[in-house]
Amino acid sequence: MFVKKKATLKNLLITSKQRVSLATDIWISQVTGASYMVITAYFIDDQWQLKKLIIGFKYVMDHKDQIISNVILECLADWSLERLFCIKVDNATANTFAIKRFHEGFSSISHDAFVLDENFLHMRCAAHIINLIVKEGLSDLSENVLAIKNVVQYVRSSTTRLNAFDQVTNGKMTRGSLLLDVKTKWNSTFLMLSRALQFKVAFDRMEAEDRLYNDYFLEVDNRAKRCGPPDSWD
């Protein structure tokens, strides 16, 4: 089924002579520690609809520029793609060198490989830039954010703690009722703080009534007393 579907999509791209844009990133499995590189192709079809296809999901040995460049080149060759608009990557230094290597290797394939003299081949991910800006701004509040993250993590860490928190909220609680942030997504920090603020009264009651909750913040974490509970929710 996969082979058949891939052949159909590959034929579509070849016959329509699509010029595509790419986005790629590397993520690390929390279970195995292995690194995987994903390559997504974007294009506008003949009905003026934006389409996207995952054309590569590759295991990679490291995050170095040569590996990144080679994987992109091999992926495009596998799909017989010879015309590009741009490649969107985050702001890691390895990506900058990878795009330069890729340009050297891909420019010889076709005189029509790039547009606008390759000036816009390397597109830096706007979402990543915004995330870096917001994280820098939040650095002045890092202890406050960490304290709130720790109380959320405490509640979500076991069914027993979740049930204890449910009793002080007088409502139905699930792990999804409180959100944890993801360091690569600034808006997840905003959502975590916003949701936690809705339960401020419940957390205050936990601090006043729950000994285990308070003991949690007396424990040592990274050679220091665990941050929290929050002194102020302002």
mmCIF file of N, CA, C and O in Angstrom, residues 148-232:
data_model
loop_
_atom_site.group_PDB
_atom_site.id
_atom_site.type_symbol
_atom_site.label_atom_id
_atom_site.label_comp_id
_atom_site.label_asym_id
_atom_site.label_seq_id
_atom_site.Cartn_x
_atom_site.Cartn_y
_atom_site.Cartn_z
ATOM 1 N N ILE A 148 5.501 27.311 39.049
ATOM 2 C CA ILE A 148 4.161 26.913 38.594
ATOM 3 C C ILE A 148 4.237 25.604 37.820
ATOM 4 O O ILE A 148 3.369 24.724 37.970
ATOM 5 N N LYS A 149 5.270 25.443 37.025
ATOM 6 C CA LYS A 149 5.434 24.183 36.288
ATOM 7 C C LYS A 149 5.558 23.014 37.260
ATOM 8 O O LYS A 149 5.004 21.932 37.027
ATOM 9 N N ASN A 150 6.282 23.220 38.362
ATOM 10 C CA ASN A 150 6.470 22.147 39.333
ATOM 11 C C ASN A 150 5.167 21.753 40.025
ATOM 12 O O ASN A 150 4.953 20.568 40.305
ATOM 13 N N VAL A 151 4.303 22.738 40.323
ATOM 14 C CA VAL A 151 3.034 22.359 40.965
ATOM 15 C C VAL A 151 2.146 21.592 39.993
ATOM 16 O O VAL A 151 1.438 20.654 40.383
ATOM 17 N N VAL A 152 2.196 21.989 38.724
ATOM 18 C CA VAL A 152 1.426 21.259 37.707
ATOM 19 C C VAL A 152 1.977 19.846 37.548
ATOM 20 O O VAL A 152 1.227 18.865 37.485
ATOM 21 N N GLN A 153 3.291 19.743 37.522
ATOM 22 C CA GLN A 153 3.931 18.438 37.369
ATOM 23 C C GLN A 153 3.617 17.527 38.559
ATOM 24 O O GLN A 153 3.433 16.312 38.388
ATOM 25 N N TYR A 154 3.567 18.123 39.745
ATOM 26 C CA TYR A 154 3.232 17.345 40.940
ATOM 27 C C TYR A 154 1.854 16.705 40.786
ATOM 28 O O TYR A 154 1.690 15.497 41.019
ATOM 29 N N VAL A 155 0.866 17.490 40.400
ATOM 30 C CA VAL A 155 -0.502 16.980 40.289
ATOM 31 C C VAL A 155 -0.607 15.914 39.209
ATOM 32 O O VAL A 155 -1.279 14.891 39.383
ATOM 33 N N ARG A 156 0.090 16.118 38.099
ATOM 34 C CA ARG A 156 -0.030 15.209 36.960
ATOM 35 C C ARG A 156 0.769 13.920 37.112
ATOM 36 O O ARG A 156 0.588 12.977 36.337
ATOM 37 N N SER A 157 1.657 13.857 38.106
ATOM 38 C CA SER A 157 2.622 12.766 38.175
ATOM 39 C C SER A 157 2.058 11.433 38.651
ATOM 40 O O SER A 157 2.671 10.394 38.445
ATOM 41 N N SER A 158 0.892 11.425 39.315
ATOM 42 C CA SER A 158 0.315 10.153 39.754
ATOM 43 C C SER A 158 -1.188 10.296 39.943
ATOM 44 O O SER A 158 -1.714 11.395 40.137
ATOM 45 N N THR A 159 -1.861 9.162 39.893
ATOM 46 C CA THR A 159 -3.315 9.157 40.086
ATOM 47 C C THR A 159 -3.675 9.592 41.503
ATOM 48 O O THR A 159 -4.674 10.294 41.721
ATOM 49 N N THR A 160 -2.873 9.193 42.483
ATOM 50 C CA THR A 160 -3.126 9.569 43.875
ATOM 51 C C THR A 160 -3.101 11.088 44.043
ATOM 52 O O THR A 160 -3.987 11.682 44.672
ATOM 53 N N ARG A 161 -2.105 11.729 43.483
ATOM 54 C CA ARG A 161 -2.009 13.184 43.576
ATOM 55 C C ARG A 161 -3.126 13.867 42.802
ATOM 56 O O ARG A 161 -3.656 14.894 43.228
ATOM 57 N N LEU A 162 -3.474 13.279 41.676
ATOM 58 C CA LEU A 162 -4.571 13.829 40.873
ATOM 59 C C LEU A 162 -5.878 13.766 41.656
ATOM 60 O O LEU A 162 -6.671 14.720 41.661
ATOM 61 N N ASN A 163 -6.096 12.656 42.344
ATOM 62 C CA ASN A 163 -7.316 12.518 43.152
ATOM 63 C C ASN A 163 -7.333 13.504 44.316
ATOM 64 O O ASN A 163 -8.384 14.061 44.659
ATOM 65 N N ALA A 164 -6.173 13.719 44.942
ATOM 66 C CA ALA A 164 -6.092 14.683 46.031
ATOM 67 C C ALA A 164 -6.417 16.087 45.540
ATOM 68 O O ALA A 164 -7.114 16.858 46.213
ATOM 69 N N PHE A 165 -5.935 16.412 44.358
ATOM 70 C CA PHE A 165 -6.220 17.724 43.783
ATOM 71 C C PHE A 165 -7.685 17.828 43.379
ATOM 72 O O PHE A 165 -8.315 18.886 43.523
ATOM 73 N N ASP A 166 -8.238 16.738 42.905
ATOM 74 C CA ASP A 166 -9.651 16.707 42.513
ATOM 75 C C ASP A 166 -10.550 17.028 43.701
ATOM 76 O O ASP A 166 -11.580 17.702 43.565
ATOM 77 N N GLN A 167 -10.167 16.574 44.875
ATOM 78 C CA GLN A 167 -10.984 16.816 46.074
ATOM 79 C C GLN A 167 -11.043 18.293 46.435
ATOM 80 O O GLN A 167 -12.072 18.784 46.895
ATOM 81 N N VAL A 168 -9.960 19.023 46.214
ATOM 82 C CA VAL A 168 -9.967 20.450 46.570
ATOM 83 C C VAL A 168 -10.552 21.318 45.468
ATOM 84 O O VAL A 168 -10.842 22.493 45.691
ATOM 85 N N THR A 169 -10.725 20.756 44.273
ATOM 86 C CA THR A 169 -11.333 21.539 43.191
ATOM 87 C C THR A 169 -12.838 21.343 43.120
ATOM 88 O O THR A 169 -13.526 22.078 42.411
ATOM 89 N N ASN A 170 -13.328 20.286 43.829
ATOM 90 C CA ASN A 170 -14.762 19.983 43.788
ATOM 91 C C ASN A 170 -15.266 19.764 42.366
ATOM 92 O O ASN A 170 -16.374 20.147 42.001
ATOM 93 N N GLY A 171 -14.430 19.185 41.543
ATOM 94 C CA GLY A 171 -14.820 18.920 40.159
ATOM 95 C C GLY A 171 -14.084 17.728 39.617
ATOM 96 O O GLY A 171 -13.263 17.105 40.289
ATOM 97 N N LYS A 172 -14.403 17.378 38.389
ATOM 98 C CA LYS A 172 -13.768 16.246 37.740
ATOM 99 C C LYS A 172 -12.425 16.671 37.148
ATOM 100 O O LYS A 172 -12.354 17.572 36.321
ATOM 101 N N MET A 173 -11.375 16.042 37.597
ATOM 102 C CA MET A 173 -10.030 16.384 37.134
ATOM 103 C C MET A 173 -9.433 15.243 36.319
ATOM 104 O O MET A 173 -9.639 14.072 36.625
ATOM 105 N N THR A 174 -8.717 15.591 35.283
ATOM 106 C CA THR A 174 -7.894 14.635 34.541
ATOM 107 C C THR A 174 -6.518 15.270 34.370
ATOM 108 O O THR A 174 -6.320 16.458 34.648
ATOM 109 N N ARG A 175 -5.574 14.498 33.901
ATOM 110 C CA ARG A 175 -4.251 15.064 33.657
ATOM 111 C C ARG A 175 -4.314 16.177 32.609
ATOM 112 O O ARG A 175 -3.505 17.103 32.599
ATOM 113 N N GLY A 176 -5.289 16.073 31.714
ATOM 114 C CA GLY A 176 -5.434 17.087 30.675
ATOM 115 C C GLY A 176 -5.990 18.396 31.167
ATOM 116 O O GLY A 176 -5.964 19.403 30.453
ATOM 117 N N SER A 177 -6.508 18.425 32.417
ATOM 118 C CA SER A 177 -7.049 19.669 32.952
ATOM 119 C C SER A 177 -5.939 20.673 33.241
ATOM 120 O O SER A 177 -6.166 21.886 33.241
ATOM 121 N N LEU A 178 -4.746 20.178 33.521
ATOM 122 C CA LEU A 178 -3.575 21.023 33.734
ATOM 123 C C LEU A 178 -2.547 20.698 32.661
ATOM 124 O O LEU A 178 -2.250 19.527 32.418
ATOM 125 N N LEU A 179 -2.011 21.718 32.034
ATOM 126 C CA LEU A 179 -1.110 21.529 30.906
ATOM 127 C C LEU A 179 0.333 21.761 31.313
ATOM 128 O O LEU A 179 0.629 22.633 32.126
ATOM 129 N N LEU A 180 1.238 20.985 30.726
ATOM 130 C CA LEU A 180 2.675 21.205 30.893
ATOM 131 C C LEU A 180 3.236 21.832 29.622
ATOM 132 O O LEU A 180 2.796 21.505 28.510
ATOM 133 N N ASP A 181 4.205 22.722 29.786
ATOM 134 C CA ASP A 181 4.754 23.370 28.611
ATOM 135 C C ASP A 181 5.805 22.507 27.935
ATOM 136 O O ASP A 181 6.302 21.531 28.496
ATOM 137 N N VAL A 182 6.103 22.877 26.701
ATOM 138 C CA VAL A 182 7.146 22.243 25.902
ATOM 139 C C VAL A 182 8.138 23.338 25.548
ATOM 140 O O VAL A 182 7.745 24.394 25.054
ATOM 141 N N LYS A 183 9.411 23.116 25.801
ATOM 142 C CA LYS A 183 10.393 24.194 25.689
ATOM 143 C C LYS A 183 10.526 24.750 24.281
ATOM 144 O O LYS A 183 10.987 25.884 24.094
ATOM 145 N N THR A 184 10.129 23.976 23.265
ATOM 146 C CA THR A 184 10.242 24.457 21.891
ATOM 147 C C THR A 184 9.006 25.222 21.425
ATOM 148 O O THR A 184 8.970 25.690 20.290
ATOM 149 N N LYS A 185 7.999 25.337 22.281
ATOM 150 C CA LYS A 185 6.767 26.040 21.900
ATOM 151 C C LYS A 185 6.408 27.062 22.982
ATOM 152 O O LYS A 185 5.902 26.702 24.037
ATOM 153 N N TRP A 186 6.677 28.334 22.697
ATOM 154 C CA TRP A 186 6.448 29.375 23.697
ATOM 155 C C TRP A 186 4.974 29.446 24.094
ATOM 156 O O TRP A 186 4.648 29.732 25.247
ATOM 157 N N ASN A 187 4.062 29.202 23.136
ATOM 158 C CA ASN A 187 2.637 29.313 23.464
ATOM 159 C C ASN A 187 2.199 28.231 24.439
ATOM 160 O O ASN A 187 1.211 28.402 25.156
ATOM 161 N N SER A 188 2.948 27.121 24.513
ATOM 162 C CA SER A 188 2.596 26.082 25.482
ATOM 163 C C SER A 188 2.864 26.573 26.902
ATOM 164 O O SER A 188 2.164 26.190 27.838
ATOM 165 N N THR A 189 3.864 27.444 27.081
ATOM 166 C CA THR A 189 4.114 28.047 28.392
ATOM 167 C C THR A 189 2.974 28.977 28.763
ATOM 168 O O THR A 189 2.487 28.977 29.900
ATOM 169 N N PHE A 190 2.512 29.765 27.795
ATOM 170 C CA PHE A 190 1.370 30.656 28.026
ATOM 171 C C PHE A 190 0.127 29.855 28.418
ATOM 172 O O PHE A 190 -0.583 30.203 29.371
ATOM 173 N N LEU A 191 -0.119 28.768 27.713
ATOM 174 C CA LEU A 191 -1.299 27.946 28.006
ATOM 175 C C LEU A 191 -1.179 27.284 29.375
ATOM 176 O O LEU A 191 -2.166 27.181 30.112
ATOM 177 N N MET A 192 0.038 26.824 29.720
ATOM 178 C CA MET A 192 0.248 26.212 31.033
ATOM 179 C C MET A 192 -0.042 27.210 32.147
ATOM 180 O O MET A 192 -0.751 26.893 33.119
ATOM 181 N N LEU A 193 0.470 28.439 32.025
ATOM 182 C CA LEU A 193 0.270 29.457 33.053
ATOM 183 C C LEU A 193 -1.199 29.874 33.137
ATOM 184 O O LEU A 193 -1.755 30.036 34.232
ATOM 185 N N SER A 194 -1.824 30.024 31.978
ATOM 186 C CA SER A 194 -3.232 30.439 31.958
ATOM 187 C C SER A 194 -4.125 29.409 32.632
ATOM 188 O O SER A 194 -5.014 29.752 33.423
ATOM 189 N N ARG A 195 -3.881 28.139 32.324
ATOM 190 C CA ARG A 195 -4.709 27.077 32.915
ATOM 191 C C ARG A 195 -4.427 26.946 34.416
ATOM 192 O O ARG A 195 -5.352 26.763 35.211
ATOM 193 N N ALA A 196 -3.162 27.061 34.815
ATOM 194 C CA ALA A 196 -2.813 26.943 36.235
ATOM 195 C C ALA A 196 -3.462 28.063 37.050
ATOM 196 O O ALA A 196 -3.895 27.840 38.190
ATOM 197 N N LEU A 197 -3.532 29.256 36.481
ATOM 198 C CA LEU A 197 -4.143 30.385 37.193
ATOM 199 C C LEU A 197 -5.615 30.136 37.502
ATOM 200 O O LEU A 197 -6.151 30.636 38.494
ATOM 201 N N GLN A 198 -6.267 29.359 36.670
ATOM 202 C CA GLN A 198 -7.674 29.029 36.915
ATOM 203 C C GLN A 198 -7.838 28.177 38.167
ATOM 204 O O GLN A 198 -8.917 28.124 38.747
ATOM 205 N N PHE A 199 -6.749 27.512 38.582
ATOM 206 C CA PHE A 199 -6.797 26.633 39.755
ATOM 207 C C PHE A 199 -5.980 27.209 40.914
ATOM 208 O O PHE A 199 -5.556 26.470 41.804
ATOM 209 N N LYS A 200 -5.767 28.520 40.913
ATOM 210 C CA LYS A 200 -4.972 29.161 41.955
ATOM 211 C C LYS A 200 -5.497 28.846 43.353
ATOM 212 O O LYS A 200 -4.742 28.493 44.262
ATOM 213 N N VAL A 201 -6.799 28.949 43.539
ATOM 214 C CA VAL A 201 -7.400 28.702 44.850
ATOM 215 C C VAL A 201 -7.155 27.260 45.283
ATOM 216 O O VAL A 201 -6.834 26.988 46.451
ATOM 217 N N ALA A 202 -7.263 26.334 44.343
ATOM 218 C CA ALA A 202 -7.043 24.922 44.660
ATOM 219 C C ALA A 202 -5.591 24.671 45.070
ATOM 220 O O ALA A 202 -5.322 23.943 46.037
ATOM 221 N N PHE A 203 -4.649 25.285 44.368
ATOM 222 C CA PHE A 203 -3.245 25.122 44.737
ATOM 223 C C PHE A 203 -2.958 25.739 46.106
ATOM 224 O O PHE A 203 -2.173 25.193 46.893
ATOM 225 N N ASP A 204 -3.579 26.860 46.394
ATOM 226 C CA ASP A 204 -3.404 27.476 47.715
ATOM 227 C C ASP A 204 -3.936 26.562 48.818
ATOM 228 O O ASP A 204 -3.343 26.457 49.899
ATOM 229 N N ARG A 205 -5.052 25.888 48.557
ATOM 230 C CA ARG A 205 -5.603 24.943 49.530
ATOM 231 C C ARG A 205 -4.688 23.743 49.713
ATOM 232 O O ARG A 205 -4.522 23.250 50.839
ATOM 233 N N MET A 206 -4.092 23.292 48.616
ATOM 234 C CA MET A 206 -3.144 22.175 48.717
ATOM 235 C C MET A 206 -1.971 22.565 49.616
ATOM 236 O O MET A 206 -1.532 21.778 50.464
ATOM 237 N N GLU A 207 -1.474 23.783 49.440
ATOM 238 C CA GLU A 207 -0.352 24.234 50.250
ATOM 239 C C GLU A 207 -0.738 24.329 51.725
ATOM 240 O O GLU A 207 0.071 24.037 52.609
ATOM 241 N N ALA A 208 -1.983 24.708 51.989
ATOM 242 C CA ALA A 208 -2.427 24.882 53.373
ATOM 243 C C ALA A 208 -2.794 23.565 54.044
ATOM 244 O O ALA A 208 -2.659 23.431 55.268
ATOM 245 N N GLU A 209 -3.212 22.558 53.261
ATOM 246 C CA GLU A 209 -3.806 21.363 53.852
ATOM 247 C C GLU A 209 -3.065 20.063 53.551
ATOM 248 O O GLU A 209 -3.262 19.070 54.257
ATOM 249 N N ASP A 210 -2.249 20.019 52.519
ATOM 250 C CA ASP A 210 -1.668 18.750 52.054
ATOM 251 C C ASP A 210 -0.186 18.680 52.413
ATOM 252 O O ASP A 210 0.655 19.376 51.827
ATOM 253 N N ARG A 211 0.164 17.820 53.394
ATOM 254 C CA ARG A 211 1.556 17.704 53.834
ATOM 255 C C ARG A 211 2.446 17.144 52.735
ATOM 256 O O ARG A 211 3.580 17.591 52.554
ATOM 257 N N LEU A 212 1.964 16.149 51.976
ATOM 258 C CA LEU A 212 2.771 15.543 50.925
ATOM 259 C C LEU A 212 3.111 16.559 49.832
ATOM 260 O O LEU A 212 4.212 16.533 49.262
ATOM 261 N N TYR A 213 2.166 17.425 49.557
ATOM 262 C CA TYR A 213 2.388 18.487 48.572
ATOM 263 C C TYR A 213 3.537 19.393 49.020
ATOM 264 O O TYR A 213 4.444 19.708 48.244
ATOM 265 N N ASN A 214 3.531 19.772 50.279
ATOM 266 C CA ASN A 214 4.590 20.633 50.805
ATOM 267 C C ASN A 214 5.926 19.905 50.898
ATOM 268 O O ASN A 214 6.985 20.493 50.645
ATOM 269 N N ASP A 215 5.880 18.609 51.246
ATOM 270 C CA ASP A 215 7.117 17.821 51.322
ATOM 271 C C ASP A 215 7.798 17.721 49.956
ATOM 272 O O ASP A 215 9.027 17.654 49.872
ATOM 273 N N TYR A 216 6.987 17.694 48.921
ATOM 274 C CA TYR A 216 7.513 17.597 47.559
ATOM 275 C C TYR A 216 8.480 18.743 47.262
ATOM 276 O O TYR A 216 9.500 18.558 46.593
ATOM 277 N N PHE A 217 8.180 19.911 47.797
ATOM 278 C CA PHE A 217 9.007 21.084 47.515
ATOM 279 C C PHE A 217 10.177 21.234 48.487
ATOM 280 O O PHE A 217 10.946 22.185 48.392
ATOM 281 N N LEU A 218 10.307 20.303 49.405
ATOM 282 C CA LEU A 218 11.477 20.251 50.269
ATOM 283 C C LEU A 218 12.535 19.313 49.708
ATOM 284 O O LEU A 218 13.665 19.268 50.200
ATOM 285 N N GLU A 219 12.160 18.553 48.693
ATOM 286 C CA GLU A 219 13.097 17.613 48.086
ATOM 287 C C GLU A 219 14.155 18.350 47.280
ATOM 288 O O GLU A 219 13.952 19.492 46.835
ATOM 289 N N VAL A 220 15.291 17.682 47.078
ATOM 290 C CA VAL A 220 16.395 18.255 46.305
ATOM 291 C C VAL A 220 16.245 17.873 44.841
ATOM 292 O O VAL A 220 16.027 16.707 44.506
ATOM 293 N N ASP A 221 16.350 18.868 43.982
ATOM 294 C CA ASP A 221 16.250 18.663 42.537
ATOM 295 C C ASP A 221 17.413 19.399 41.879
ATOM 296 O O ASP A 221 17.532 20.614 42.012
ATOM 297 N N ASN A 222 18.276 18.657 41.171
ATOM 298 C CA ASN A 222 19.476 19.251 40.572
ATOM 299 C C ASN A 222 20.326 19.967 41.626
ATOM 300 O O ASN A 222 20.755 21.111 41.450
ATOM 301 N N ARG A 223 20.533 19.276 42.750
ATOM 302 C CA ARG A 223 21.400 19.735 43.837
ATOM 303 C C ARG A 223 20.892 21.003 44.522
ATOM 304 O O ARG A 223 21.664 21.733 45.143
ATOM 305 N N ALA A 224 19.633 21.277 44.377
ATOM 306 C CA ALA A 224 19.043 22.441 45.054
ATOM 307 C C ALA A 224 17.608 22.101 45.444
ATOM 308 O O ALA A 224 16.991 21.184 44.883
ATOM 309 N N LYS A 225 17.105 22.817 46.436
ATOM 310 C CA LYS A 225 15.721 22.618 46.845
ATOM 311 C C LYS A 225 14.799 22.881 45.658
ATOM 312 O O LYS A 225 14.988 23.827 44.909
ATOM 313 N N ARG A 226 13.848 21.991 45.470
ATOM 314 C CA ARG A 226 12.924 22.125 44.346
ATOM 315 C C ARG A 226 12.194 23.476 44.397
ATOM 316 O O ARG A 226 11.726 23.899 45.446
ATOM 317 N N CYS A 227 12.120 24.128 43.282
ATOM 318 C CA CYS A 227 11.480 25.446 43.204
ATOM 319 C C CYS A 227 9.967 25.329 43.376
ATOM 320 O O CYS A 227 9.310 24.512 42.743
ATOM 321 N N GLY A 228 9.399 26.149 44.267
ATOM 322 C CA GLY A 228 7.969 26.140 44.504
ATOM 323 C C GLY A 228 7.661 25.841 45.969
ATOM 324 O O GLY A 228 8.565 25.563 46.759
ATOM 325 N N PRO A 229 6.404 25.884 46.351
ATOM 326 C CA PRO A 229 5.273 26.315 45.507
ATOM 327 C C PRO A 229 5.321 27.822 45.248
ATOM 328 O O PRO A 229 6.095 28.523 45.898
ATOM 329 N N PRO A 230 4.529 28.322 44.316
ATOM 330 C CA PRO A 230 4.604 29.739 43.959
ATOM 331 C C PRO A 230 4.319 30.637 45.170
ATOM 332 O O PRO A 230 3.355 30.427 45.908
ATOM 333 N N ASP A 231 5.186 31.662 45.356
ATOM 334 C CA ASP A 231 4.959 32.634 46.427
ATOM 335 C C ASP A 231 3.878 33.628 46.011
ATOM 336 O O ASP A 231 3.131 34.141 46.832
ATOM 337 N N SER A 232 3.837 33.902 44.716
ATOM 338 C CA SER A 232 2.864 34.878 44.207
ATOM 339 C C SER A 232 2.387 34.433 42.841
ATOM 340 O O SER A 232 3.155 33.915 42.038
#
